PDB file of C-alpha atoms in Angstrom:
ATOM      1  CA  MET A   1     -19.842  21.192   4.668  1.00  0.00           C
ATOM      2  CA  PRO A   2     -22.458  18.738   3.172  1.00  0.00           C
ATOM      3  CA  GLU A   3     -25.506  17.718   5.117  1.00  0.00           C
ATOM      4  CA  LEU A   4     -24.618  14.338   6.457  1.00  0.00           C
ATOM      5  CA  GLY A   5     -27.631  13.563   8.530  1.00  0.00           C
ATOM      6  CA  LYS A   6     -27.745  10.828  11.145  1.00  0.00           C
ATOM      7  CA  TYR A   7     -24.606   9.204   9.777  1.00  0.00           C
ATOM      8  CA  ALA A   8     -22.362  12.277  10.072  1.00  0.00           C
ATOM      9  CA  GLY A   9     -20.359  10.517  12.999  1.00  0.00           C
ATOM     10  CA  GLU A  10     -19.652   7.480  10.871  1.00  0.00           C
ATOM     11  CA  VAL A  11     -18.725   9.395   7.780  1.00  0.00           C
ATOM     12  CA  LEU A  12     -16.536  11.848   9.481  1.00  0.00           C
ATOM     13  CA  SER A  13     -14.674   9.355  11.677  1.00  0.00           C
ATOM     14  CA  ALA A  14     -13.978   7.187   8.552  1.00  0.00           C
ATOM     15  CA  TYR A  15     -12.470  10.241   6.938  1.00  0.00           C
ATOM     16  CA  ALA A  16     -10.518  11.338   9.894  1.00  0.00           C
ATOM     17  CA  VAL A  17      -8.885   7.952  10.680  1.00  0.00           C
ATOM     18  CA  SER A  18      -8.103   7.353   7.009  1.00  0.00           C
ATOM     19  CA  LEU A  19      -6.544  10.694   6.393  1.00  0.00           C
ATOM     20  CA  LEU A  20      -4.560  10.493   9.754  1.00  0.00           C
ATOM     21  CA  LEU A  21      -3.187   7.068   8.742  1.00  0.00           C
ATOM     22  CA  LEU A  22      -2.220   8.227   5.215  1.00  0.00           C
ATOM     23  CA  ALA A  23      -0.666  11.441   6.634  1.00  0.00           C
ATOM     24  CA  GLY A  24       1.269   9.443   9.135  1.00  0.00           C
ATOM     25  CA  LEU A  25       2.486   6.906   6.556  1.00  0.00           C
ATOM     26  CA  VAL A  26       3.725   9.882   4.311  1.00  0.00           C
ATOM     27  CA  ILE A  27       5.279  11.740   7.238  1.00  0.00           C
ATOM     28  CA  VAL A  28       7.137   8.598   8.457  1.00  0.00           C
ATOM     29  CA  THR A  29       8.324   7.761   5.052  1.00  0.00           C
ATOM     30  CA  LEU A  30       9.730  11.155   4.341  1.00  0.00           C
ATOM     31  CA  TRP A  31      11.393  11.437   7.806  1.00  0.00           C
ATOM     32  CA  ARG A  32      12.963   8.012   7.386  1.00  0.00           C
ATOM     33  CA  GLY A  33      14.184   8.779   3.911  1.00  0.00           C
ATOM     34  CA  ARG A  34      15.946  11.939   4.968  1.00  0.00           C
ATOM     35  CA  ALA A  35      17.474  10.236   7.918  1.00  0.00           C
ATOM     36  CA  ALA A  36      18.789   7.537   5.519  1.00  0.00           C
ATOM     37  CA  ARG A  37      20.153  10.009   2.973  1.00  0.00           C
ATOM     38  CA  ARG A  38      21.930  11.874   5.776  1.00  0.00           C
ATOM     39  CA  ALA A  39      23.377   8.735   7.313  1.00  0.00           C
ATOM     40  CA  LEU A  40      24.777   7.579   3.967  1.00  0.00           C
ATOM     41  CA  GLU A  41      26.320  11.053   3.204  1.00  0.00           C
ATOM     42  CA  GLU A  42      28.008  10.961   6.690  1.00  0.00           C
ATOM     43  CA  THR A  43      29.200   7.324   6.168  1.00  0.00           C
ATOM     44  CA  GLU A  44      30.575   8.089   2.674  1.00  0.00           C
ATOM     45  CA  ALA A  45      32.317  11.163   3.966  1.00  0.00           C
ATOM     46  CA  GLU A  46      33.848   9.048   6.722  1.00  0.00           C
ATOM     47  CA  ALA A  47      34.914   6.342   4.450  1.00  0.00           C
ATOM     48  CA  GLY A  48      36.507   8.871   2.198  1.00  0.00           C
ATOM     49  CA  ARG A  49      38.534  10.272   4.997  1.00  0.00           C
ATOM     50  CA  ARG A  50      39.721   6.908   6.069  1.00  0.00           C
ATOM     51  CA  GLY A  51      40.655   6.229   2.360  1.00  0.00           C
TER      52      GLY A  51
ATOM     53  CA  MET B   1      16.787  -0.404 -23.265  1.00  0.00           C
ATOM     54  CA  SER B   2      15.820  -3.119 -20.841  1.00  0.00           C
ATOM     55  CA  LEU B   3      13.777  -2.967 -17.632  1.00  0.00           C
ATOM     56  CA  TRP B   4      16.455  -5.046 -15.956  1.00  0.00           C
ATOM     57  CA  GLN B   5      18.949  -2.082 -15.999  1.00  0.00           C
ATOM     58  CA  TYR B   6      16.887  -0.535 -13.100  1.00  0.00           C
ATOM     59  CA  ALA B   7      18.038  -3.618 -10.883  1.00  0.00           C
ATOM     60  CA  ASN B   8      21.185  -1.532 -10.674  1.00  0.00           C
ATOM     61  CA  PRO B   9      20.709   0.478  -7.506  1.00  0.00           C
ATOM     62  CA  VAL B  10      22.604   3.560  -8.980  1.00  0.00           C
ATOM     63  CA  LYS B  11      20.345   3.569 -12.025  1.00  0.00           C
ATOM     64  CA  PHE B  12      17.212   2.932  -9.942  1.00  0.00           C
ATOM     65  CA  LEU B  13      18.027   5.933  -7.813  1.00  0.00           C
ATOM     66  CA  ALA B  14      18.537   8.120 -10.840  1.00  0.00           C
ATOM     67  CA  LEU B  15      15.366   7.174 -12.296  1.00  0.00           C
ATOM     68  CA  SER B  16      13.450   7.598  -8.952  1.00  0.00           C
ATOM     69  CA  ALA B  17      14.860  11.119  -8.614  1.00  0.00           C
ATOM     70  CA  ARG B  18      13.446  11.914 -12.180  1.00  0.00           C
ATOM     71  CA  VAL B  19       9.988  10.506 -11.621  1.00  0.00           C
ATOM     72  CA  GLN B  20       9.206  11.235  -8.066  1.00  0.00           C
ATOM     73  CA  PRO B  21       8.103  14.880  -8.557  1.00  0.00           C
ATOM     74  CA  VAL B  22       5.655  13.854 -11.167  1.00  0.00           C
ATOM     75  CA  LEU B  23       4.450  10.812  -9.130  1.00  0.00           C
ATOM     76  CA  TRP B  24       3.836  12.842  -5.938  1.00  0.00           C
ATOM     77  CA  THR B  25       2.079  15.662  -7.748  1.00  0.00           C
ATOM     78  CA  LEU B  26      -0.154  13.391  -9.644  1.00  0.00           C
ATOM     79  CA  ALA B  27      -0.892  11.322  -6.488  1.00  0.00           C
ATOM     80  CA  ALA B  28      -1.760  14.524  -4.549  1.00  0.00           C
ATOM     81  CA  VAL B  29      -3.972  15.861  -7.401  1.00  0.00           C
ATOM     82  CA  PHE B  30      -5.878  12.656  -8.199  1.00  0.00           C
ATOM     83  CA  THR B  31      -6.425  11.736  -4.387  1.00  0.00           C
ATOM     84  CA  SER B  32      -7.560  15.223  -3.348  1.00  0.00           C
ATOM     85  CA  VAL B  33      -9.830  15.576  -6.341  1.00  0.00           C
ATOM     86  CA  GLY B  34     -11.356  12.141  -5.863  1.00  0.00           C
ATOM     87  CA  LEU B  35     -11.866  12.588  -2.122  1.00  0.00           C
ATOM     88  CA  LEU B  36     -13.128  16.154  -2.266  1.00  0.00           C
ATOM     89  CA  TRP B  37     -15.409  15.541  -5.094  1.00  0.00           C
ATOM     90  CA  GLY B  38     -16.763  12.442  -3.438  1.00  0.00           C
ATOM     91  CA  PHE B  39     -17.248  14.041  -0.117  1.00  0.00           C
ATOM     92  CA  PHE B  40     -18.616  17.496  -1.156  1.00  0.00           C
ATOM     93  CA  GLY B  41     -19.912  16.817  -4.749  1.00  0.00           C
ATOM     94  CA  THR B  42     -21.948  13.756  -4.622  1.00  0.00           C
ATOM     95  CA  PRO B  43     -25.432  13.188  -3.289  1.00  0.00           C
ATOM     96  CA  ASP B  44     -26.537  10.680  -0.581  1.00  0.00           C
ATOM     97  CA  ASP B  45     -27.544   7.228  -1.741  1.00  0.00           C
ATOM     98  CA  ALA B  46     -31.208   6.298  -1.444  1.00  0.00           C
ATOM     99  CA  ARG B  47     -30.612   3.341   0.787  1.00  0.00           C
ATOM    100  CA  GLN B  48     -27.281   4.079   2.405  1.00  0.00           C
ATOM    101  CA  GLY B  49     -27.665   7.774   3.100  1.00  0.00           C
ATOM    102  CA  SER B  50     -24.530   9.713   3.473  1.00  0.00           C
ATOM    103  CA  THR B  51     -22.486   6.424   4.434  1.00  0.00           C
ATOM    104  CA  VAL B  52     -22.074   5.975   0.706  1.00  0.00           C
ATOM    105  CA  LYS B  53     -19.291   8.648   0.888  1.00  0.00           C
ATOM    106  CA  ILE B  54     -17.158   6.091   2.812  1.00  0.00           C
ATOM    107  CA  ILE B  55     -16.787   4.289  -0.646  1.00  0.00           C
ATOM    108  CA  TYR B  56     -14.160   6.709  -1.809  1.00  0.00           C
ATOM    109  CA  LEU B  57     -11.815   5.647   0.930  1.00  0.00           C
ATOM    110  CA  HIS B  58     -12.791   1.960   1.441  1.00  0.00           C
ATOM    111  CA  VAL B  59     -12.756   0.745  -2.169  1.00  0.00           C
ATOM    112  CA  PRO B  60      -9.510   2.415  -3.183  1.00  0.00           C
ATOM    113  CA  SER B  61      -7.732   1.266  -0.011  1.00  0.00           C
ATOM    114  CA  ALA B  62      -8.997  -2.275  -0.338  1.00  0.00           C
ATOM    115  CA  LEU B  63      -7.874  -2.378  -3.977  1.00  0.00           C
ATOM    116  CA  MET B  64      -4.414  -1.146  -3.071  1.00  0.00           C
ATOM    117  CA  ALA B  65      -4.205  -3.588  -0.087  1.00  0.00           C
ATOM    118  CA  ILE B  66      -4.552  -6.577  -2.418  1.00  0.00           C
ATOM    119  CA  ASN B  67      -2.601  -5.100  -5.272  1.00  0.00           C
ATOM    120  CA  ALA B  68       0.339  -4.119  -2.917  1.00  0.00           C
ATOM    121  CA  TRP B  69       0.687  -7.740  -1.975  1.00  0.00           C
ATOM    122  CA  PHE B  70       0.607  -8.851  -5.632  1.00  0.00           C
ATOM    123  CA  MET B  71       3.379  -6.195  -6.420  1.00  0.00           C
ATOM    124  CA  MET B  72       5.332  -7.770  -3.445  1.00  0.00           C
ATOM    125  CA  LEU B  73       4.733 -11.236  -4.956  1.00  0.00           C
ATOM    126  CA  VAL B  74       6.206 -10.182  -8.360  1.00  0.00           C
ATOM    127  CA  ALA B  75       9.221  -8.428  -6.671  1.00  0.00           C
ATOM    128  CA  SER B  76       9.716 -11.488  -4.478  1.00  0.00           C
ATOM    129  CA  LEU B  77       9.654 -13.854  -7.466  1.00  0.00           C
ATOM    130  CA  ILE B  78      12.237 -11.732  -9.395  1.00  0.00           C
ATOM    131  CA  TRP B  79      14.460 -11.809  -6.152  1.00  0.00           C
ATOM    132  CA  LEU B  80      14.136 -15.618  -5.878  1.00  0.00           C
ATOM    133  CA  ILE B  81      14.812 -16.205  -9.550  1.00  0.00           C
ATOM    134  CA  ARG B  82      17.148 -13.410 -10.651  1.00  0.00           C
ATOM    135  CA  ARG B  83      18.583 -12.365  -7.174  1.00  0.00           C
ATOM    136  CA  HIS B  84      18.270  -8.664  -7.907  1.00  0.00           C
ATOM    137  CA  HIS B  85      18.605  -6.813  -4.611  1.00  0.00           C
ATOM    138  CA  VAL B  86      16.564  -3.896  -5.656  1.00  0.00           C
ATOM    139  CA  SER B  87      13.487  -6.064  -6.242  1.00  0.00           C
ATOM    140  CA  ALA B  88      13.856  -7.561  -2.749  1.00  0.00           C
ATOM    141  CA  LEU B  89      14.147  -4.031  -1.236  1.00  0.00           C
ATOM    142  CA  ALA B  90      10.998  -3.005  -3.313  1.00  0.00           C
ATOM    143  CA  ALA B  91       8.920  -5.631  -1.804  1.00  0.00           C
ATOM    144  CA  LYS B  92      10.176  -4.627   1.775  1.00  0.00           C
ATOM    145  CA  ALA B  93       9.413  -1.037   0.917  1.00  0.00           C
ATOM    146  CA  ALA B  94       5.828  -1.860  -0.168  1.00  0.00           C
ATOM    147  CA  ALA B  95       4.828  -3.796   2.857  1.00  0.00           C
ATOM    148  CA  PRO B  96       4.228  -0.999   5.434  1.00  0.00           C
ATOM    149  CA  VAL B  97       2.115   0.834   2.579  1.00  0.00           C
ATOM    150  CA  GLY B  98       0.035  -2.336   1.970  1.00  0.00           C
ATOM    151  CA  LEU B  99      -0.404  -2.644   5.794  1.00  0.00           C
ATOM    152  CA  VAL B 100      -1.761   0.833   6.199  1.00  0.00           C
ATOM    153  CA  MET B 101      -4.066   0.351   3.108  1.00  0.00           C
ATOM    154  CA  THR B 102      -5.423  -2.919   4.638  1.00  0.00           C
ATOM    155  CA  LEU B 103      -5.926  -1.160   7.864  1.00  0.00           C
ATOM    156  CA  ILE B 104      -7.884   1.631   6.298  1.00  0.00           C
ATOM    157  CA  ALA B 105      -9.962  -0.853   4.266  1.00  0.00           C
ATOM    158  CA  LEU B 106     -10.755  -2.771   7.598  1.00  0.00           C
ATOM    159  CA  VAL B 107     -11.560   0.325   9.648  1.00  0.00           C
ATOM    160  CA  THR B 108     -13.568   2.073   7.104  1.00  0.00           C
ATOM    161  CA  GLY B 109     -15.384  -1.382   6.345  1.00  0.00           C
ATOM    162  CA  ALA B 110     -16.226  -1.664  10.128  1.00  0.00           C
ATOM    163  CA  ILE B 111     -17.451   1.936  10.359  1.00  0.00           C
ATOM    164  CA  TRP B 112     -19.556   1.546   7.248  1.00  0.00           C
ATOM    165  CA  GLY B 113     -20.897  -1.905   8.308  1.00  0.00           C
ATOM    166  CA  GLN B 114     -22.162  -0.932  11.691  1.00  0.00           C
ATOM    167  CA  PRO B 115     -25.062   1.239  10.423  1.00  0.00           C
ATOM    168  CA  MET B 116     -25.642  -0.744   7.190  1.00  0.00           C
ATOM    169  CA  TRP B 117     -25.424  -4.293   8.564  1.00  0.00           C
ATOM    170  CA  GLY B 118     -26.012  -3.582  12.164  1.00  0.00           C
ATOM    171  CA  THR B 119     -22.423  -4.971  13.188  1.00  0.00           C
ATOM    172  CA  TRP B 120     -18.929  -3.831  13.231  1.00  0.00           C
ATOM    173  CA  TRP B 121     -17.626  -7.112  12.169  1.00  0.00           C
ATOM    174  CA  ALA B 122     -18.756 -10.465  11.006  1.00  0.00           C
ATOM    175  CA  TRP B 123     -16.801 -13.667  10.177  1.00  0.00           C
ATOM    176  CA  ASP B 124     -17.696 -13.181   6.600  1.00  0.00           C
ATOM    177  CA  PRO B 125     -15.328 -14.847   3.962  1.00  0.00           C
ATOM    178  CA  ARG B 126     -14.150 -11.620   2.546  1.00  0.00           C
ATOM    179  CA  LEU B 127     -13.668  -9.855   5.884  1.00  0.00           C
ATOM    180  CA  THR B 128     -11.955 -12.873   7.469  1.00  0.00           C
ATOM    181  CA  SER B 129      -9.545 -13.159   4.419  1.00  0.00           C
ATOM    182  CA  PHE B 130      -8.816  -9.517   4.673  1.00  0.00           C
ATOM    183  CA  LEU B 131      -7.963  -9.751   8.283  1.00  0.00           C
ATOM    184  CA  ILE B 132      -5.702 -12.676   7.602  1.00  0.00           C
ATOM    185  CA  LEU B 133      -3.958 -10.524   4.867  1.00  0.00           C
ATOM    186  CA  PHE B 134      -3.425  -7.871   7.540  1.00  0.00           C
ATOM    187  CA  LEU B 135      -1.760 -10.431   9.773  1.00  0.00           C
ATOM    188  CA  PHE B 136       0.372 -11.632   6.822  1.00  0.00           C
ATOM    189  CA  TYR B 137       1.573  -8.065   6.299  1.00  0.00           C
ATOM    190  CA  LEU B 138       2.491  -7.755  10.056  1.00  0.00           C
ATOM    191  CA  GLY B 139       4.307 -11.112   9.877  1.00  0.00           C
ATOM    192  CA  TYR B 140       6.137 -10.118   6.744  1.00  0.00           C
ATOM    193  CA  ILE B 141       7.381  -6.899   8.210  1.00  0.00           C
ATOM    194  CA  ALA B 142       8.268  -8.555  11.491  1.00  0.00           C
ATOM    195  CA  LEU B 143      10.265 -11.203   9.655  1.00  0.00           C
ATOM    196  CA  TRP B 144      12.339  -8.587   7.842  1.00  0.00           C
ATOM    197  CA  GLN B 145      13.179  -7.130  11.238  1.00  0.00           C
ATOM    198  CA  ALA B 146      13.922 -10.315  12.887  1.00  0.00           C
ATOM    199  CA  VAL B 147      16.557 -11.781  10.474  1.00  0.00           C
ATOM    200  CA  GLU B 148      19.922 -10.127  10.555  1.00  0.00           C
ATOM    201  CA  ASP B 149      21.282 -11.222   7.273  1.00  0.00           C
ATOM    202  CA  PRO B 150      19.455  -9.317   4.535  1.00  0.00           C
ATOM    203  CA  ASP B 151      19.714 -11.847   1.782  1.00  0.00           C
ATOM    204  CA  THR B 152      18.407 -14.572   4.276  1.00  0.00           C
ATOM    205  CA  ALA B 153      15.620 -12.111   5.326  1.00  0.00           C
ATOM    206  CA  ALA B 154      14.764 -11.442   1.580  1.00  0.00           C
ATOM    207  CA  ASP B 155      14.691 -15.346   0.915  1.00  0.00           C
ATOM    208  CA  LEU B 156      12.396 -16.039   3.939  1.00  0.00           C
ATOM    209  CA  THR B 157      10.027 -13.093   3.314  1.00  0.00           C
ATOM    210  CA  SER B 158       9.642 -14.065  -0.402  1.00  0.00           C
ATOM    211  CA  VAL B 159       8.547 -17.454   0.575  1.00  0.00           C
ATOM    212  CA  LEU B 160       6.111 -15.917   3.155  1.00  0.00           C
ATOM    213  CA  CYS B 161       4.993 -13.622   0.473  1.00  0.00           C
ATOM    214  CA  LEU B 162       4.191 -16.557  -1.835  1.00  0.00           C
ATOM    215  CA  VAL B 163       2.171 -18.143   0.936  1.00  0.00           C
ATOM    216  CA  GLY B 164       0.345 -15.117   1.783  1.00  0.00           C
ATOM    217  CA  SER B 165      -0.685 -14.626  -1.931  1.00  0.00           C
ATOM    218  CA  VAL B 166      -3.434 -17.258  -1.387  1.00  0.00           C
ATOM    219  CA  PHE B 167      -5.107 -14.926   1.131  1.00  0.00           C
ATOM    220  CA  ALA B 168      -4.624 -12.005  -1.267  1.00  0.00           C
ATOM    221  CA  VAL B 169      -6.472 -13.983  -3.960  1.00  0.00           C
ATOM    222  CA  LEU B 170      -9.098 -15.012  -1.480  1.00  0.00           C
ATOM    223  CA  SER B 171      -9.556 -11.299  -0.298  1.00  0.00           C
ATOM    224  CA  ARG B 172     -10.235 -10.494  -3.913  1.00  0.00           C
ATOM    225  CA  TYR B 173     -12.545 -13.447  -4.783  1.00  0.00           C
ATOM    226  CA  ALA B 174     -13.961 -14.498  -1.578  1.00  0.00           C
ATOM    227  CA  VAL B 175     -17.406 -13.399  -2.492  1.00  0.00           C
ATOM    228  CA  GLN B 176     -17.433 -15.392  -5.676  1.00  0.00           C
ATOM    229  CA  PHE B 177     -15.834 -18.526  -4.080  1.00  0.00           C
ATOM    230  CA  TRP B 178     -18.257 -18.880  -1.222  1.00  0.00           C
ATOM    231  CA  ASN B 179     -21.229 -16.768  -2.244  1.00  0.00           C
ATOM    232  CA  GLN B 180     -22.347 -16.127   1.311  1.00  0.00           C
ATOM    233  CA  GLY B 181     -21.694 -13.645   4.079  1.00  0.00           C
ATOM    234  CA  LEU B 182     -22.643  -9.944   4.482  1.00  0.00           C
ATOM    235  CA  HIS B 183     -20.114  -8.475   2.121  1.00  0.00           C
ATOM    236  CA  GLN B 184     -21.454  -7.772  -1.461  1.00  0.00           C
ATOM    237  CA  GLY B 185     -19.684  -8.766  -4.629  1.00  0.00           C
ATOM    238  CA  THR B 186     -17.497  -6.261  -6.609  1.00  0.00           C
ATOM    239  CA  SER B 187     -19.392  -3.124  -7.684  1.00  0.00           C
ATOM    240  CA  ILE B 188     -17.133  -2.498 -10.563  1.00  0.00           C
ATOM    241  CA  PRO B 189     -16.334  -5.878 -12.283  1.00  0.00           C
ATOM    242  CA  VAL B 190     -13.644  -5.164 -14.811  1.00  0.00           C
ATOM    243  CA  ALA B 191     -14.180  -8.379 -16.689  1.00  0.00           C
ATOM    244  CA  THR B 192     -17.930  -7.938 -17.432  1.00  0.00           C
ATOM    245  CA  GLY B 193     -18.088  -4.107 -17.376  1.00  0.00           C
ATOM    246  CA  ASN B 194     -21.539  -4.505 -15.687  1.00  0.00           C
ATOM    247  CA  ARG B 195     -20.942  -2.061 -12.732  1.00  0.00           C
ATOM    248  CA  SER B 196     -23.470  -1.364 -10.191  1.00  0.00           C
ATOM    249  CA  VAL B 197     -22.444   2.076  -9.266  1.00  0.00           C
ATOM    250  CA  ALA B 198     -24.160   5.025 -10.731  1.00  0.00           C
ATOM    251  CA  ASP B 199     -22.101   7.622 -12.815  1.00  0.00           C
ATOM    252  CA  VAL B 200     -22.351  10.206 -10.070  1.00  0.00           C
ATOM    253  CA  PHE B 201     -20.605   7.993  -7.525  1.00  0.00           C
ATOM    254  CA  PHE B 202     -18.408   6.235 -10.121  1.00  0.00           C
ATOM    255  CA  TYR B 203     -16.392   8.970 -11.564  1.00  0.00           C
ATOM    256  CA  PRO B 204     -15.029  10.514  -8.277  1.00  0.00           C
ATOM    257  CA  LEU B 205     -14.513   6.876  -7.175  1.00  0.00           C
ATOM    258  CA  VAL B 206     -12.303   6.209 -10.347  1.00  0.00           C
ATOM    259  CA  MET B 207     -10.348   9.486  -9.323  1.00  0.00           C
ATOM    260  CA  ALA B 208      -9.755   8.290  -5.853  1.00  0.00           C
ATOM    261  CA  MET B 209      -8.690   4.764  -7.045  1.00  0.00           C
ATOM    262  CA  LEU B 210      -6.231   6.340  -9.491  1.00  0.00           C
ATOM    263  CA  GLY B 211      -5.087   8.714  -6.669  1.00  0.00           C
ATOM    264  CA  PHE B 212      -4.431   5.819  -4.217  1.00  0.00           C
ATOM    265  CA  GLY B 213      -2.626   3.816  -6.878  1.00  0.00           C
ATOM    266  CA  LEU B 214      -0.399   6.747  -7.716  1.00  0.00           C
ATOM    267  CA  LEU B 215       0.348   7.435  -3.986  1.00  0.00           C
ATOM    268  CA  PHE B 216       1.253   3.745  -3.481  1.00  0.00           C
ATOM    269  CA  LEU B 217       3.623   4.057  -6.460  1.00  0.00           C
ATOM    270  CA  ALA B 218       5.161   7.298  -5.155  1.00  0.00           C
ATOM    271  CA  LEU B 219       5.678   5.876  -1.703  1.00  0.00           C
ATOM    272  CA  VAL B 220       7.017   2.651  -2.900  1.00  0.00           C
ATOM    273  CA  VAL B 221       9.557   4.292  -5.216  1.00  0.00           C
ATOM    274  CA  TYR B 222      10.613   6.660  -2.451  1.00  0.00           C
ATOM    275  CA  ARG B 223      10.819   4.012   0.282  1.00  0.00           C
ATOM    276  CA  THR B 224      12.906   1.610  -2.094  1.00  0.00           C
ATOM    277  CA  GLY B 225      15.342   4.521  -2.507  1.00  0.00           C
ATOM    278  CA  THR B 226      15.460   4.631   1.345  1.00  0.00           C
ATOM    279  CA  GLU B 227      16.199   0.953   1.586  1.00  0.00           C
ATOM    280  CA  ILE B 228      18.955   1.180  -1.037  1.00  0.00           C
ATOM    281  CA  ARG B 229      20.537   3.893   0.901  1.00  0.00           C
ATOM    282  CA  LEU B 230      20.328   1.949   4.200  1.00  0.00           C
ATOM    283  CA  ARG B 231      21.723  -1.151   2.695  1.00  0.00           C
ATOM    284  CA  ARG B 232      24.685   0.854   1.238  1.00  0.00           C
ATOM    285  CA  THR B 233      25.275   2.529   4.567  1.00  0.00           C
ATOM    286  CA  SER B 234      25.451  -0.916   6.418  1.00  0.00           C
ATOM    287  CA  ALA B 235      27.803  -2.074   3.738  1.00  0.00           C
ATOM    288  CA  LEU B 236      30.227   0.875   4.058  1.00  0.00           C
ATOM    289  CA  GLN B 237      30.100   0.566   7.814  1.00  0.00           C
ATOM    290  CA  ALA B 238      30.872  -3.122   7.759  1.00  0.00           C
ATOM    291  CA  ARG B 239      33.783  -2.601   5.232  1.00  0.00           C
ATOM    292  CA  MET B 240      35.169   0.231   7.589  1.00  0.00           C
ATOM    293  CA  ASN B 241      34.817  -2.016  10.599  1.00  0.00           C
ATOM    294  CA  ARG B 242      36.739  -4.828   8.998  1.00  0.00           C
ATOM    295  CA  ARG B 243      39.516  -2.403   8.164  1.00  0.00           C
ATOM    296  CA  ALA B 244      39.762  -0.881  11.658  1.00  0.00           C
TER     297      ALA B 244
END
């Protein structure tokens, strides 16, 4: 861990907030993508059954 | 081979499946190296102390906040002129990514500004135009959600994107336009090449900027695929409902 001195709180909070936001964005993106893929597969299967 | 072939959703999905592993890997490598190098491998600045380490988050996110809007502008123009659905969906897919980038730039700017300027916020031209850009992102996303017909939503959001581009430009050039306020001018002017950032800070910053750019690209390609699948699902369901 580098010596951050009197600004440690500012630097660490900037990194924490940013990394949390980026991680949240990536997780939501992947989760939504998988849900959409699953929904399309189910709908295509249903459409195929109905002809 | 023409770029326009990727306006075909099937071809776009095939291309995105091929490029995504490369994009995600490069994004992870460049972002990690840039941030870790910047955080652990660079010294304190003589005047700013350790707060200079915030630059590796603030500058790349601000860069992508503005460039995301310009990417949406190009995609919106393609939709308005050529009516390619993939371009409208790409603009829609990019908006939440741009919103998060803008939020990171605003938050890290406030955290950095407090010890350096003595205030979290000032109604400075660049800060204010960035806040307005953030509000435009919110409005753009809300408009997509509010309009039921997807083509009408694409038309209206494209027009909103054209209007918001004024603030994307202002966010980029506010310091030059007004030459006042707390925020400094660009540290890395591409046009002149006279950067004011020392090499020890510059190289990890370039890595972080490339990383954020690649992350944006990976996210937008993936999210565009998601939007295409959601649109296809809705169309199939509507067709089945009509037949039932």
